[in-house]
Amino acid sequence: TALHWPPAPLALKEKPRRIRVRLDYEGGRVTFYNAENMAQILQFEAPFAEKVFPYFWLWSAETYIHL
C-alpha cells in the first residue's frame, strides 16, 4: 500500500529490487518506477506550492536502503 490517503494497494507482478522516483514539479506529479524494467508502480498527482523534500520509511528491520 502506498503511504497516502486514500490508501492505494499496489498490484505488483514482481517485487522490485530498485525503485526510480521522478518528480515533475511543474506538472504536479511524482512517479515511482521499477528501475530494472521502467514499469510504472504508482503516480501521485498534487499541486506543489512549496519546496519538496524526500521522505523514506522502511516497513521492516530486514529492509535496507541505498541512496
PDB file of C-alpha atoms in Angstrom:
ATOM      1  CA  THR A   1       0.000   0.000   0.000  1.00  0.00           C
ATOM      2  CA  ALA A   2       1.259   3.457  -0.805  1.00  0.00           C
ATOM      3  CA  LEU A   3       1.519   5.766   2.191  1.00  0.00           C
ATOM      4  CA  HIS A   4      -1.086   8.385   1.306  1.00  0.00           C
ATOM      5  CA  TRP A   5      -4.810   8.936   1.707  1.00  0.00           C
ATOM      6  CA  PRO A   6      -6.865   7.219   0.488  1.00  0.00           C
ATOM      7  CA  PRO A   7      -4.744   4.026   0.656  1.00  0.00           C
ATOM      8  CA  ALA A   8      -3.630   2.715  -2.726  1.00  0.00           C
ATOM      9  CA  PRO A   9      -2.952  -1.042  -2.866  1.00  0.00           C
ATOM     10  CA  LEU A  10      -0.040  -1.834  -5.167  1.00  0.00           C
ATOM     11  CA  ALA A  11      -0.609  -4.644  -7.675  1.00  0.00           C
ATOM     12  CA  LEU A  12       2.993  -5.591  -8.442  1.00  0.00           C
ATOM     13  CA  LYS A  13       3.839  -8.521 -10.710  1.00  0.00           C
ATOM     14  CA  GLU A  14       7.272  -8.787  -9.099  1.00  0.00           C
ATOM     15  CA  LYS A  15       8.990  -7.286  -6.077  1.00  0.00           C
ATOM     16  CA  PRO A  16      11.291  -4.504  -7.337  1.00  0.00           C
ATOM     17  CA  ARG A  17      14.923  -4.573  -6.259  1.00  0.00           C
ATOM     18  CA  ARG A  18      15.480  -0.931  -7.269  1.00  0.00           C
ATOM     19  CA  ILE A  19      12.992   1.914  -7.496  1.00  0.00           C
ATOM     20  CA  ARG A  20      13.328   5.067  -9.585  1.00  0.00           C
ATOM     21  CA  VAL A  21      11.484   8.214  -8.490  1.00  0.00           C
ATOM     22  CA  ARG A  22      10.645  11.022 -10.916  1.00  0.00           C
ATOM     23  CA  LEU A  23       9.421  14.412  -9.712  1.00  0.00           C
ATOM     24  CA  ASP A  24       7.641  16.654 -12.213  1.00  0.00           C
ATOM     25  CA  TYR A  25       7.357  19.752 -10.030  1.00  0.00           C
ATOM     26  CA  GLU A  26       5.668  21.977 -12.618  1.00  0.00           C
ATOM     27  CA  GLY A  27       3.271  19.188 -13.640  1.00  0.00           C
ATOM     28  CA  GLY A  28       2.464  18.280 -10.030  1.00  0.00           C
ATOM     29  CA  ARG A  29       3.407  14.595 -10.295  1.00  0.00           C
ATOM     30  CA  VAL A  30       5.640  12.116  -8.504  1.00  0.00           C
ATOM     31  CA  THR A  31       6.035   8.778 -10.275  1.00  0.00           C
ATOM     32  CA  PHE A  32       7.638   5.579  -8.966  1.00  0.00           C
ATOM     33  CA  TYR A  33       9.090   3.001 -11.367  1.00  0.00           C
ATOM     34  CA  ASN A  34      10.733  -0.403 -11.188  1.00  0.00           C
ATOM     35  CA  ALA A  35      14.263   0.718 -12.149  1.00  0.00           C
ATOM     36  CA  GLU A  36      15.111  -2.583 -13.860  1.00  0.00           C
ATOM     37  CA  ASN A  37      12.320  -2.529 -16.449  1.00  0.00           C
ATOM     38  CA  MET A  38      10.875   1.021 -16.006  1.00  0.00           C
ATOM     39  CA  ALA A  39       7.407  -0.404 -15.252  1.00  0.00           C
ATOM     40  CA  GLN A  40       5.336   2.267 -13.511  1.00  0.00           C
ATOM     41  CA  ILE A  41       4.443   1.336  -9.929  1.00  0.00           C
ATOM     42  CA  LEU A  42       2.478   4.370  -8.772  1.00  0.00           C
ATOM     43  CA  GLN A  43       1.900   8.027  -9.596  1.00  0.00           C
ATOM     44  CA  PHE A  44       0.783  10.765  -7.205  1.00  0.00           C
ATOM     45  CA  GLU A  45      -0.735  13.975  -8.505  1.00  0.00           C
ATOM     46  CA  ALA A  46      -0.874  17.118  -6.370  1.00  0.00           C
ATOM     47  CA  PRO A  47      -0.098  20.800  -6.833  1.00  0.00           C
ATOM     48  CA  PHE A  48       3.208  21.760  -5.219  1.00  0.00           C
ATOM     49  CA  ALA A  49       3.223  25.227  -3.681  1.00  0.00           C
ATOM     50  CA  GLU A  50       6.483  24.980  -1.717  1.00  0.00           C
ATOM     51  CA  LYS A  51       9.777  23.097  -1.728  1.00  0.00           C
ATOM     52  CA  VAL A  52       9.535  19.296  -1.891  1.00  0.00           C
ATOM     53  CA  PHE A  53      11.787  17.113   0.285  1.00  0.00           C
ATOM     54  CA  PRO A  54      12.289  13.331   0.092  1.00  0.00           C
ATOM     55  CA  TYR A  55      10.907  11.166   2.885  1.00  0.00           C
ATOM     56  CA  PHE A  56      11.703   7.461   3.198  1.00  0.00           C
ATOM     57  CA  TRP A  57      10.065   4.962   5.530  1.00  0.00           C
ATOM     58  CA  LEU A  58      11.106   1.315   5.642  1.00  0.00           C
ATOM     59  CA  TRP A  59       8.460  -1.100   6.904  1.00  0.00           C
ATOM     60  CA  SER A  60      10.701  -3.776   8.433  1.00  0.00           C
ATOM     61  CA  ALA A  61      14.095  -4.160  10.068  1.00  0.00           C
ATOM     62  CA  GLU A  62      15.105  -6.610   7.303  1.00  0.00           C
ATOM     63  CA  THR A  63      14.710  -3.909   4.656  1.00  0.00           C
ATOM     64  CA  TYR A  64      17.573  -1.580   3.788  1.00  0.00           C
ATOM     65  CA  ILE A  65      18.039   1.387   1.512  1.00  0.00           C
ATOM     66  CA  HIS A  66      20.957   2.700  -0.562  1.00  0.00           C
ATOM     67  CA  LEU A  67      20.838   6.288  -1.791  1.00  0.00           C
TER      68      LEU A  67
END
